Amino acid sequence: MTNFLRWLTFALCLPFLSGRGAAQVAPLIANINARQTTSLDGQWQAIVDPYDVGALDYRAQPLKNNNAFYKNYKPQSESELVEYDFDTSGQLHVPGDWNTQREQLLFYEGSVWYERSFDYAKSPKNRLFLHLGACNYLAAVYLNGEELGEHEGGFTPFDFEITDRARAQGNFLVLRVNNTRGRDQVPTVNTDWWNYGGITRPVTLVEVPQTFVQDYSVQLEKGSTRQITGWVQLNGAKLQQNLTIRIPEAGVSKIFQTNSRGRAEFSFSADLTLWSPENPKLYRVEIASETDQVIESIGFRSIEVRGTDILLNGKSVFLRGISIHEEAPTRPGRAWGDDDARTLLSWAKELGCNFVRLAHYPHDESMLRMADQMGLMVWAEVPVYWTIQWENPPTLHNAENQLNEMIARDHNRAALIIYSVANETPVSDARNRFLRQLIQDAHAADPTRLVSAALQSNEVAEGNRMTIQMNDPIASDLDVLGNSEYIGWYTGRPEDTDSTDWISEYGKPLIMSEFGGDALFGYHGDAHTRWTEEYQKNLYEHQIAMLKRIPFLRGMTPWILKDFRSPRRTLPRFENYFNRKGLVSDRGEKKEAFFVLQKLYRELRGAQPPK
Ligand code: GCB
């Protein structure tokens, strides 16, 4: 079956399955942790369904009878045939990837059905939403035997309104999550990370008033360090309301009115202590309408580009970064929640970082909030990775949707300074058009932040020196250039960096978004023996010497903080399905190269880039 047909089957069976029409994915509710919530995390019943028998009959037609798993049907008599049973099918923890919860699911790609029951007595005055932090990759969601809707994209949150569908007692929620890779998907079939499937982030019931504060932007205006400009969006029947925005510590208390569409736009000045890695100051911001109130922690800082400089709060800054995959620090599987975020970001802090690249897809919201608190600037990314179907309009639509969902969730985080729209994508007219659309979308959704992409530059050999010229047609559209290179690992020897020069005609700042090489922790040898810590250390030393000579370099995020699982990495002894380019092993042990980078970052701390 082609991917398109697979998705079509997945999507088409939905409307037939349920009695009522499907609810839509609701506009995302910002900052759900500040609302009245009930967690649905814990052990869920789970049926592994590699042939999708829970959705399709033996003619591959959508199932409409009680054999459809979302009905959670029980036989009514001893003679009735029902070939599934959630209650006796085993459990999976939510949140969590299924791959690392059962040995036989390590490489599994397909459907798993999840079920859990809950009681919930909501106030009759209020509305109820179901919030899913992330499900990889496709999710179809059903409540009490009726379809709520579906969602595509493995790393962004989505909500459904269930006000009229949930009952006080005996609800059952069923999800079909499918992580089959597809050529037309985002990401596509080919990646260098584990395709962890499942309900990988928390599931939450959110109770809000009839008309509630759905989302807001309270941010410094681009280029300003004291003008706060933003908007508030109400959702509900009473759209025209008085609205108060208070920042008590800064002495701010302002009153606005929302218009007939429930929106208020505002701009006012304030005397603020600015957020920075050295002083990650967060203010308590209170947004109150007549019917609802939300409390947020927001930091205020400006981020701009001037020539080849990146200016944080008006001052040139060098981004001392590291790339991070969303893998748990010291146990197998996807990371989620505050504890994992704190450990991963503490390692980055220990390295001396002021910046992290959250590769290659949106990470859990807790990473962004923890970065806000710990003082780490963030590069956030969508999984437009390698060879996306550039010519396929649904693929573009999907990428745009994932980008917008990421921005909708994170646009109040001071830590977040750069949106990256792509990673190492081959230049073509169709690709350029696709990425230009994403760049435009990011700027339109959030004019205050910078947009970048990890590019790959061309090498031009001249005598015994190598010149690498930044040249990519989309470079002109980006605020900051990203570039990934693997001199000393995939090309040449680490020493080749000694005779490599970089040029760029764009007059823009460059972040070296990747460089590195693999080392197995504890494996030692000489500096030219692959997989040794000495090889990786030597590579870092030579890379750093080269990077210091790039006049327009304003940051780097070497690849990568921690070893991570990848199905592409089959070599026994050294890889064993792990990419070993981590500075820290999969068990949290620091390799020698960690200390090389740490030394550089200690030197650079506080130093200004060359003028
Ligand atoms: C890259 C990719 C990254 C890989 C890395 C590698 O260029 O962006 O996802 O994991 O190289 O180790 O090859």
mmCIF file with all atom_site columns, N, CA and C and ligand atoms in Angstrom, residues 192 360 385-386 423-424 486 490 514 559 564 569 579 581, ligand 1:
data_model
loop_
_atom_site.group_PDB
_atom_site.id
_atom_site.type_symbol
_atom_site.label_atom_id
_atom_site.label_alt_id
_atom_site.label_comp_id
_atom_site.label_asym_id
_atom_site.label_entity_id
_atom_site.label_seq_id
_atom_site.pdbx_PDB_ins_code
_atom_site.Cartn_x
_atom_site.Cartn_y
_atom_site.Cartn_z
_atom_site.occupancy
_atom_site.B_iso_or_equiv
_atom_site.pdbx_formal_charge
_atom_site.auth_seq_id
_atom_site.auth_comp_id
_atom_site.auth_asym_id
_atom_site.auth_atom_id
_atom_site.pdbx_PDB_model_num
ATOM   1  N N  . ASP A 1 192 ? 17.891 9.495  11.258 1.00 0.00 ? 192 ASP A N  1
ATOM   2  C CA . ASP A 1 192 ? 18.952 8.887  12.067 1.00 0.00 ? 192 ASP A CA 1
ATOM   3  C C  . ASP A 1 192 ? 18.543 8.968  13.536 1.00 0.00 ? 192 ASP A C  1
ATOM   4  N N  . HIS A 1 360 ? 15.538 16.879 16.470 1.00 0.00 ? 360 HIS A N  1
ATOM   5  C CA . HIS A 1 360 ? 15.298 17.362 15.120 1.00 0.00 ? 360 HIS A CA 1
ATOM   6  C C  . HIS A 1 360 ? 13.806 17.595 14.933 1.00 0.00 ? 360 HIS A C  1
ATOM   7  N N  . TYR A 1 385 ? 13.439 16.905 7.481  1.00 0.00 ? 385 TYR A N  1
ATOM   8  C CA . TYR A 1 385 ? 14.756 16.291 7.626  1.00 0.00 ? 385 TYR A CA 1
ATOM   9  C C  . TYR A 1 385 ? 15.101 15.546 6.342  1.00 0.00 ? 385 TYR A C  1
ATOM   10 N N  . TRP A 1 386 ? 16.262 15.870 5.777  1.00 0.00 ? 386 TRP A N  1
ATOM   11 C CA . TRP A 1 386 ? 16.812 15.185 4.591  1.00 0.00 ? 386 TRP A CA 1
ATOM   12 C C  . TRP A 1 386 ? 15.884 15.264 3.369  1.00 0.00 ? 386 TRP A C  1
ATOM   13 N N  . ASN A 1 423 ? 16.533 20.518 8.145  1.00 0.00 ? 423 ASN A N  1
ATOM   14 C CA . ASN A 1 423 ? 17.850 19.961 8.437  1.00 0.00 ? 423 ASN A CA 1
ATOM   15 C C  . ASN A 1 423 ? 18.420 19.258 7.215  1.00 0.00 ? 423 ASN A C  1
ATOM   16 N N  . GLU A 1 424 ? 19.527 19.780 6.703  1.00 0.00 ? 424 GLU A N  1
ATOM   17 C CA . GLU A 1 424 ? 20.320 19.131 5.642  1.00 0.00 ? 424 GLU A CA 1
ATOM   18 C C  . GLU A 1 424 ? 19.444 18.649 4.498  1.00 0.00 ? 424 GLU A C  1
ATOM   19 N N  . TYR A 1 486 ? 31.001 17.434 8.607  1.00 0.00 ? 486 TYR A N  1
ATOM   20 C CA . TYR A 1 486 ? 31.612 16.305 9.319  1.00 0.00 ? 486 TYR A CA 1
ATOM   21 C C  . TYR A 1 486 ? 33.040 16.052 8.848  1.00 0.00 ? 486 TYR A C  1
ATOM   22 N N  . TYR A 1 490 ? 32.989 11.852 8.330  1.00 0.00 ? 490 TYR A N  1
ATOM   23 C CA . TYR A 1 490 ? 32.501 11.308 7.052  1.00 0.00 ? 490 TYR A CA 1
ATOM   24 C C  . TYR A 1 490 ? 33.395 11.727 5.898  1.00 0.00 ? 490 TYR A C  1
ATOM   25 N N  . GLU A 1 514 ? 26.197 21.419 13.318 1.00 0.00 ? 514 GLU A N  1
ATOM   26 C CA . GLU A 1 514 ? 26.714 20.079 13.651 1.00 0.00 ? 514 GLU A CA 1
ATOM   27 C C  . GLU A 1 514 ? 28.161 19.944 13.234 1.00 0.00 ? 514 GLU A C  1
ATOM   28 N N  . TRP A 1 559 ? 27.464 17.983 17.471 1.00 0.00 ? 559 TRP A N  1
ATOM   29 C CA . TRP A 1 559 ? 26.612 16.783 17.471 1.00 0.00 ? 559 TRP A CA 1
ATOM   30 C C  . TRP A 1 559 ? 27.284 15.720 18.301 1.00 0.00 ? 559 TRP A C  1
ATOM   31 N N  . PHE A 1 564 ? 22.617 8.236  21.244 1.00 0.00 ? 564 PHE A N  1
ATOM   32 C CA . PHE A 1 564 ? 21.180 7.996  21.092 1.00 0.00 ? 564 PHE A CA 1
ATOM   33 C C  . PHE A 1 564 ? 20.942 6.816  20.166 1.00 0.00 ? 564 PHE A C  1
ATOM   34 N N  . ARG A 1 569 ? 22.402 2.397  12.698 1.00 0.00 ? 569 ARG A N  1
ATOM   35 C CA . ARG A 1 569 ? 23.744 2.182  13.251 1.00 0.00 ? 569 ARG A CA 1
ATOM   36 C C  . ARG A 1 569 ? 23.899 0.728  13.687 1.00 0.00 ? 569 ARG A C  1
ATOM   37 N N  . ASN A 1 579 ? 23.878 5.740  17.806 1.00 0.00 ? 579 ASN A N  1
ATOM   38 C CA . ASN A 1 579 ? 24.784 6.747  17.263 1.00 0.00 ? 579 ASN A CA 1
ATOM   39 C C  . ASN A 1 579 ? 25.652 7.187  18.447 1.00 0.00 ? 579 ASN A C  1
ATOM   40 N N  . LYS A 1 581 ? 27.963 9.568  18.744 1.00 0.00 ? 581 LYS A N  1
ATOM   41 C CA . LYS A 1 581 ? 28.621 10.881 18.679 1.00 0.00 ? 581 LYS A CA 1
ATOM   42 C C  . LYS A 1 581 ? 28.390 11.696 19.954 1.00 0.00 ? 581 LYS A C  1
HETATM 43 C C1 . GCB B 2 .   ? 23.671 14.642 10.473 1.00 0.00 ? 1   GCB B C1 1
HETATM 44 C C2 . GCB B 2 .   ? 22.247 14.661 10.904 1.00 0.00 ? 1   GCB B C2 1
HETATM 45 C C3 . GCB B 2 .   ? 22.043 13.982 12.234 1.00 0.00 ? 1   GCB B C3 1
HETATM 46 C C4 . GCB B 2 .   ? 22.842 12.689 12.276 1.00 0.00 ? 1   GCB B C4 1
HETATM 47 C C5 . GCB B 2 .   ? 24.303 13.043 12.157 1.00 0.00 ? 1   GCB B C5 1
HETATM 48 C C6 . GCB B 2 .   ? 25.206 11.812 12.126 1.00 0.00 ? 1   GCB B C6 1
HETATM 49 O O1 . GCB B 2 .   ? 24.086 15.384 9.667  1.00 0.00 ? 1   GCB B O1 1
HETATM 50 O O2 . GCB B 2 .   ? 21.693 15.938 10.937 1.00 0.00 ? 1   GCB B O2 1
HETATM 51 O O3 . GCB B 2 .   ? 20.672 13.746 12.425 1.00 0.00 ? 1   GCB B O3 1
HETATM 52 O O4 . GCB B 2 .   ? 22.595 11.951 13.426 1.00 0.00 ? 1   GCB B O4 1
HETATM 53 O O5 . GCB B 2 .   ? 24.521 13.737 10.965 1.00 0.00 ? 1   GCB B O5 1
HETATM 54 O O6 . GCB B 2 .   ? 25.597 11.333 13.178 1.00 0.00 ? 1   GCB B O6 1
HETATM 55 O O7 . GCB B 2 .   ? 25.501 11.341 11.043 1.00 0.00 ? 1   GCB B O7 1
#
